[in-house]
Every structure is written in structure tokens, then in C-alpha cells.
Coordinates of C-alpha atoms in Angstrom, one line a residue:
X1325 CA 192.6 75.2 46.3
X1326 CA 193.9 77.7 48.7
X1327 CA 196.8 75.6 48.9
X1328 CA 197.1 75.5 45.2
X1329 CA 197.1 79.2 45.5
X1330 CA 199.8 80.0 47.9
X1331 CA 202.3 77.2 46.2
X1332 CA 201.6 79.4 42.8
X1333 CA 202.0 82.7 44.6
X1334 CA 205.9 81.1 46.4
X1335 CA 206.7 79.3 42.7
X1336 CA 206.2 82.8 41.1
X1337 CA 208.1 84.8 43.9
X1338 CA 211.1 82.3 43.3
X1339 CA 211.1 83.0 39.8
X1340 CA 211.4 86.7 40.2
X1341 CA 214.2 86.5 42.8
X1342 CA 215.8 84.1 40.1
X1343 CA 214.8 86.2 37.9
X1344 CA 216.1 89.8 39.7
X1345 CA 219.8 87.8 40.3
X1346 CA 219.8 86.7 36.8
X1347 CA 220.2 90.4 35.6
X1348 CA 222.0 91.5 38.7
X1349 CA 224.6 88.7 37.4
X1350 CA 224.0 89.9 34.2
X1351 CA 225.0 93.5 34.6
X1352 CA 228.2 92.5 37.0
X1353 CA 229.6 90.6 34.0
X1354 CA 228.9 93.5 31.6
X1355 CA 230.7 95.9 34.2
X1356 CA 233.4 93.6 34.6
X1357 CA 233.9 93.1 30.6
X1358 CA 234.1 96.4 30.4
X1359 CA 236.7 97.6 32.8
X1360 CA 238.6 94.7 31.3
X1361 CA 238.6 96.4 28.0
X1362 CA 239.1 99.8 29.0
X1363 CA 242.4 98.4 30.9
X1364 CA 243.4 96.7 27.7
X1365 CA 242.6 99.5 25.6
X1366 CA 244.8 101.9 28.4
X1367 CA 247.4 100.0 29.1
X1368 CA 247.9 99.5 25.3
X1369 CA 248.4 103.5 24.5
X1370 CA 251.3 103.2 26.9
X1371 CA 252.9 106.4 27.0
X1372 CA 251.1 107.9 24.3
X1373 CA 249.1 108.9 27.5
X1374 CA 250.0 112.6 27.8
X1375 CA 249.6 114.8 30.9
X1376 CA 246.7 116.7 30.2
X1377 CA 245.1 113.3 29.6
X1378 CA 246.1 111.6 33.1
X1379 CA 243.5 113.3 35.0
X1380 CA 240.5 112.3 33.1
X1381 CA 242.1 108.6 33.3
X1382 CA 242.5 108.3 37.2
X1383 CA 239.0 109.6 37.0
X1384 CA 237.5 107.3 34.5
X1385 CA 239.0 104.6 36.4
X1386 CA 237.6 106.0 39.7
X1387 CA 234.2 105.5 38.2
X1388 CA 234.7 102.5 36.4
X1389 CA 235.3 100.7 39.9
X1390 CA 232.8 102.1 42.3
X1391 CA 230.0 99.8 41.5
X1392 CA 231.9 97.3 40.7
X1393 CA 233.6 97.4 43.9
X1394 CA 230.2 97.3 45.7
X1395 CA 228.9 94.1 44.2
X1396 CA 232.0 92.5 44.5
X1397 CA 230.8 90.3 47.2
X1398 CA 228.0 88.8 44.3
X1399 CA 231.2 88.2 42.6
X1400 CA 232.1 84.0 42.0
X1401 CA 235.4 83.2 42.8
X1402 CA 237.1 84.1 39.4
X1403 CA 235.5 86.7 38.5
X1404 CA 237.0 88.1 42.1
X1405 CA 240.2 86.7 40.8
X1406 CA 240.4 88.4 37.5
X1407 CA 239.4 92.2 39.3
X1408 CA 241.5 92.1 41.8
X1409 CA 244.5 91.7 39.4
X1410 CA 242.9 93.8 36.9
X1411 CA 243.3 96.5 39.9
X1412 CA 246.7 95.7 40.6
X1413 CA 247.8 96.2 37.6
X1414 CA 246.2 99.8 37.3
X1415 CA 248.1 100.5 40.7
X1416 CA 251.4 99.1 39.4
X1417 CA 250.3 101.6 35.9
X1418 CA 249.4 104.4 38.0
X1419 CA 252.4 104.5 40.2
X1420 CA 254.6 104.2 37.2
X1421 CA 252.6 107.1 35.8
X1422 CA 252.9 109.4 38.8
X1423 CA 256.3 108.9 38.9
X1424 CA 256.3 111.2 36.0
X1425 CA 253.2 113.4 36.3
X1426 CA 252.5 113.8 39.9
X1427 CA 255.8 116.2 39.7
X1428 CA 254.6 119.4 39.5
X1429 CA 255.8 121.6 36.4
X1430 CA 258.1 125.1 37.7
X1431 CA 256.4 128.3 36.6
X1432 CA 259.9 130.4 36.0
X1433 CA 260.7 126.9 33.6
X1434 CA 257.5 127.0 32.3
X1435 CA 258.2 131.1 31.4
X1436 CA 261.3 130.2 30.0
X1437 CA 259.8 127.7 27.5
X1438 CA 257.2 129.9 26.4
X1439 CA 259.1 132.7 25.6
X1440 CA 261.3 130.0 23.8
X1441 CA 258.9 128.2 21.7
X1442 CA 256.7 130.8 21.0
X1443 CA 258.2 134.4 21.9
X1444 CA 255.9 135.8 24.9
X1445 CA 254.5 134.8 28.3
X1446 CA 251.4 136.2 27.3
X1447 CA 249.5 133.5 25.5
X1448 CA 246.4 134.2 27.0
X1449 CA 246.4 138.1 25.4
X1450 CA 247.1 137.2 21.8
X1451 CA 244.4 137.9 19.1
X1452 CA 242.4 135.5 16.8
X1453 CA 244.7 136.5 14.0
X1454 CA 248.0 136.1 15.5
X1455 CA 247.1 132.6 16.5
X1456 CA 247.8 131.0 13.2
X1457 CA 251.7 132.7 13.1
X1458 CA 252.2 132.0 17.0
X1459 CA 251.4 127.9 16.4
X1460 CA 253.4 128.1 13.2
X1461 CA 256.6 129.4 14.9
X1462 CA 255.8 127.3 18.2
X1463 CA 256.0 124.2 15.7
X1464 CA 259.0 125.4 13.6
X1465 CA 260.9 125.6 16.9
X1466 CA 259.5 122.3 18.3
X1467 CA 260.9 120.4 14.9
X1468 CA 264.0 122.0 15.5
X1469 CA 265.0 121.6 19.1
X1470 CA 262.8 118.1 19.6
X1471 CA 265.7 115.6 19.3
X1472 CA 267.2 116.9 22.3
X1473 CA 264.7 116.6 24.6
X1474 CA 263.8 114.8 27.3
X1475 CA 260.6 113.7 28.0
X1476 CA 260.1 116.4 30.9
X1477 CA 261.1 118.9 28.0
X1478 CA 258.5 117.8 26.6
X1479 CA 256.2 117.9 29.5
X1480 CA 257.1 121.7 29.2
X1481 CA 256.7 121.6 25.4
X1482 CA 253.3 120.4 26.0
X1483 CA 252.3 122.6 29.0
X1484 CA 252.9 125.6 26.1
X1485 CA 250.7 123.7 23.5
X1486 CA 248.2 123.5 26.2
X1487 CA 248.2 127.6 26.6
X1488 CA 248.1 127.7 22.7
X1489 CA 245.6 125.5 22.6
X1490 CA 243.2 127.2 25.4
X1491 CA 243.8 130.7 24.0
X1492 CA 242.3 129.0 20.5
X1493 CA 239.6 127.5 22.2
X1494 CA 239.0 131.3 23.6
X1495 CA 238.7 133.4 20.4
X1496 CA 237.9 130.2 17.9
X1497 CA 234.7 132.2 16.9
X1498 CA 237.0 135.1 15.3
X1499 CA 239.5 133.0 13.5
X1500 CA 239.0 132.5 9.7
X1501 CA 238.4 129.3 8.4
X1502 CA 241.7 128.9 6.7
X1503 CA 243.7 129.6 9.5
X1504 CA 241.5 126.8 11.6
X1505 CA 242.5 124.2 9.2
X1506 CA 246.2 125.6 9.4
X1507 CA 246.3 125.5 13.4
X1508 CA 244.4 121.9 13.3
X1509 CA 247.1 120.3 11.0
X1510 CA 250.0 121.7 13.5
X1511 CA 247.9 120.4 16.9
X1512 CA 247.8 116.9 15.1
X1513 CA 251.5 117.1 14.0
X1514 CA 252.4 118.0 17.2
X1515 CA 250.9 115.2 19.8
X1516 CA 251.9 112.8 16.9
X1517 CA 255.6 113.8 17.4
X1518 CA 254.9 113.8 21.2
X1519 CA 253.2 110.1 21.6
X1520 CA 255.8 109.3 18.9
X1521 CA 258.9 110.4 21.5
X1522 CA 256.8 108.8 24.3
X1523 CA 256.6 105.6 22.3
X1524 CA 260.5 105.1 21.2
X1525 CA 261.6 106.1 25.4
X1526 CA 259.3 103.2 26.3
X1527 CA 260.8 100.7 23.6
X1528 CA 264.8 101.9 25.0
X1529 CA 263.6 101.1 28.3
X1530 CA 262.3 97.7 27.3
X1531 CA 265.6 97.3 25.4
X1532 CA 267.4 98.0 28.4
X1533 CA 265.7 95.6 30.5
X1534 CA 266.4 92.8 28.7

């Protein structure tokens, strides 16, 4: 009986291991799955990835990894397979990325477009009501002078949208509700032209390639 007992008590300890690697197998294929769709879904937007946006990217991928790089060992072989070059590829994406953003923006250039796009270097000053007529002239000249551009104009084009957009952000509370809607339809135009520019560089570079 006290044999009986003890086989019982090993026979239900095996299960639970089995049962504890199960899920632990479980969970590292759910991980896995879904830094495999995050990459798809990332590498897809190409560069419609804009500069504000690359931070919170490198950081999402940061965390996306961490665990994922601790139970790599549990890992079988092609799931350690598919990870690693699901991480090489980021790397290849990243440096490609950094190419372009890691270079720091110039404050005198970045003065010089604001004063050109929207008349002033002091964004952070302007009042709830002159945020609708700043954002309509900053787009007016943005339609205007885009077809020139490069993309690091547009970098700089950006970095002023990005003042416009904080200053907003700052005084939202006091802005009417007509003048929201207004500045909301000119944000949306404007990162639609931007990811639109981004997009056509990216297909003359493939074109060139070939």
C-alpha cells in the first residue's frame, strides 16, 4: 500500500512537471507568434515609419525580445532558427533606419524652417486661438514647397509639426470645438502627404535596384 502510495505521489509530480512545460512551451510559442507579427506588421509600414515614431519602435522591440531571449535555450531547433533571423532582420531594418534618424536635426535649420512654414520661432508661446490660423498657414506652405523636398526636408517639416502639435496638446482645453476639427483634418493631411513621400522614395529606390 505504501508503495501504492509513493508510485501515485511520483505519477502525479510527473504530470505537473509535464504539465508546468506544457504551458511554459505554450507561452514561448505565443511570444514567438507574436514578435513574428509585430515584425511583419513593421516591416510592412516601411517608411511610413516617421521620426517621432522610431523611438517607441526600438523600444517596443526591446521589450518584445527580453523574455524571449531568456527562454531561448527551451527553444527547439526551429523555433531558434526562425528568431534568430527574425532578429537579423530587425538589425538589417534598424541600421537602415538609423542611417536616417540617428542624425541629429540642426537647431539654426530647425529656426529657419519654422520661421518658414509657420512665421515664428516661438511655437511654444502661441494662444489657443491662433492655433487653428498657425496650422492652416503651416499646411498652405507645406502643399506649396513639398515637391521639392527631400526627405530630410521633411524631417524638418515634421520636427515643426511636432512643435505645432505639442503647443496644441498644451492649450487643447481652450480651443473651440470647430477649430479642433479644423487642426485634426490638417494633422491627418499632413502625415498622409508625409508617409505618402516616404512611400514613393522607397519604390525609386527599389526601381533603381533593379
Amino acid at each position: 500500500m505504501k508503495k501504492l502510495s509513493v508510485a501515485a505521489l511520483m505519477l502525479l509530480m510527473l504530470v505537473s512537471t509535464l504539465g508546468v512545460q506544457a504551458q511554459t512551451k505554450s507561452k514561448l510559442e505565443q511570444d514567438l507568434e507574436d514578435f513574428r507579427n509585430w515584425m511583419n506588421r513593421r516591416v510592412n509600414q516601411g517608411d511610413s515609419i516617421t521620426r517621432a515614431e522610431w523611438p517607441t519602435v526600438k523600444q517596443e522591440f526591446r521589450a518584445r525580445t527580453q523574455s524571449l531571449d531568456r527562454s531561448s535555450s527551451q527553444m527547439n531547433e526551429a523555433s531558434k532558427q526562425e528568431y534568430g533571423e527574425l532578429k537579423n532582420q530587425y538589425q538589417e531594418w534598424e541600421a537602415e533606419k538609423e542611417e536616417r534618424y540617428g542624425q541629429p536635426l540642426s537647431r539654426e535649420t530647425a529656426a529657419t524652417w519654422e520661421r518658414r512654414l509657420v512665421g515664428t520661432n516661438k511655437i511654444g508661446q502661441l494662444k489657443a486661438s491662433q492655433l487653428r490660423g498657425t496650422f492652416v498657414r503651416f499646411m498652405e506652405n507645406v502643399r506649396a514647397q513639398r515637391t521639392d523636398w527631400s526627405l530630410r526636408d521633411w524631417d524638418y517639416a515634421e520636427h515643426v509639426y511636432l512643435q505645432l502639435n505639442d503647443r496644441k496638446q498644451q492649450v487643447l482645453s481652450q480651443m473651440s470645438n470647430s477649430d479642433k476639427m479644423k487642426v485634426a483634418a490638417l494633422q491627418v493631411e499632413f502625415n498622409t502627404l508625409r508617409k505618402s513621400r516616404d512611400a514613393k522614395d522607397k519604390y525609386n529606390q527599389m526601381r533603381e535596384q533593379r
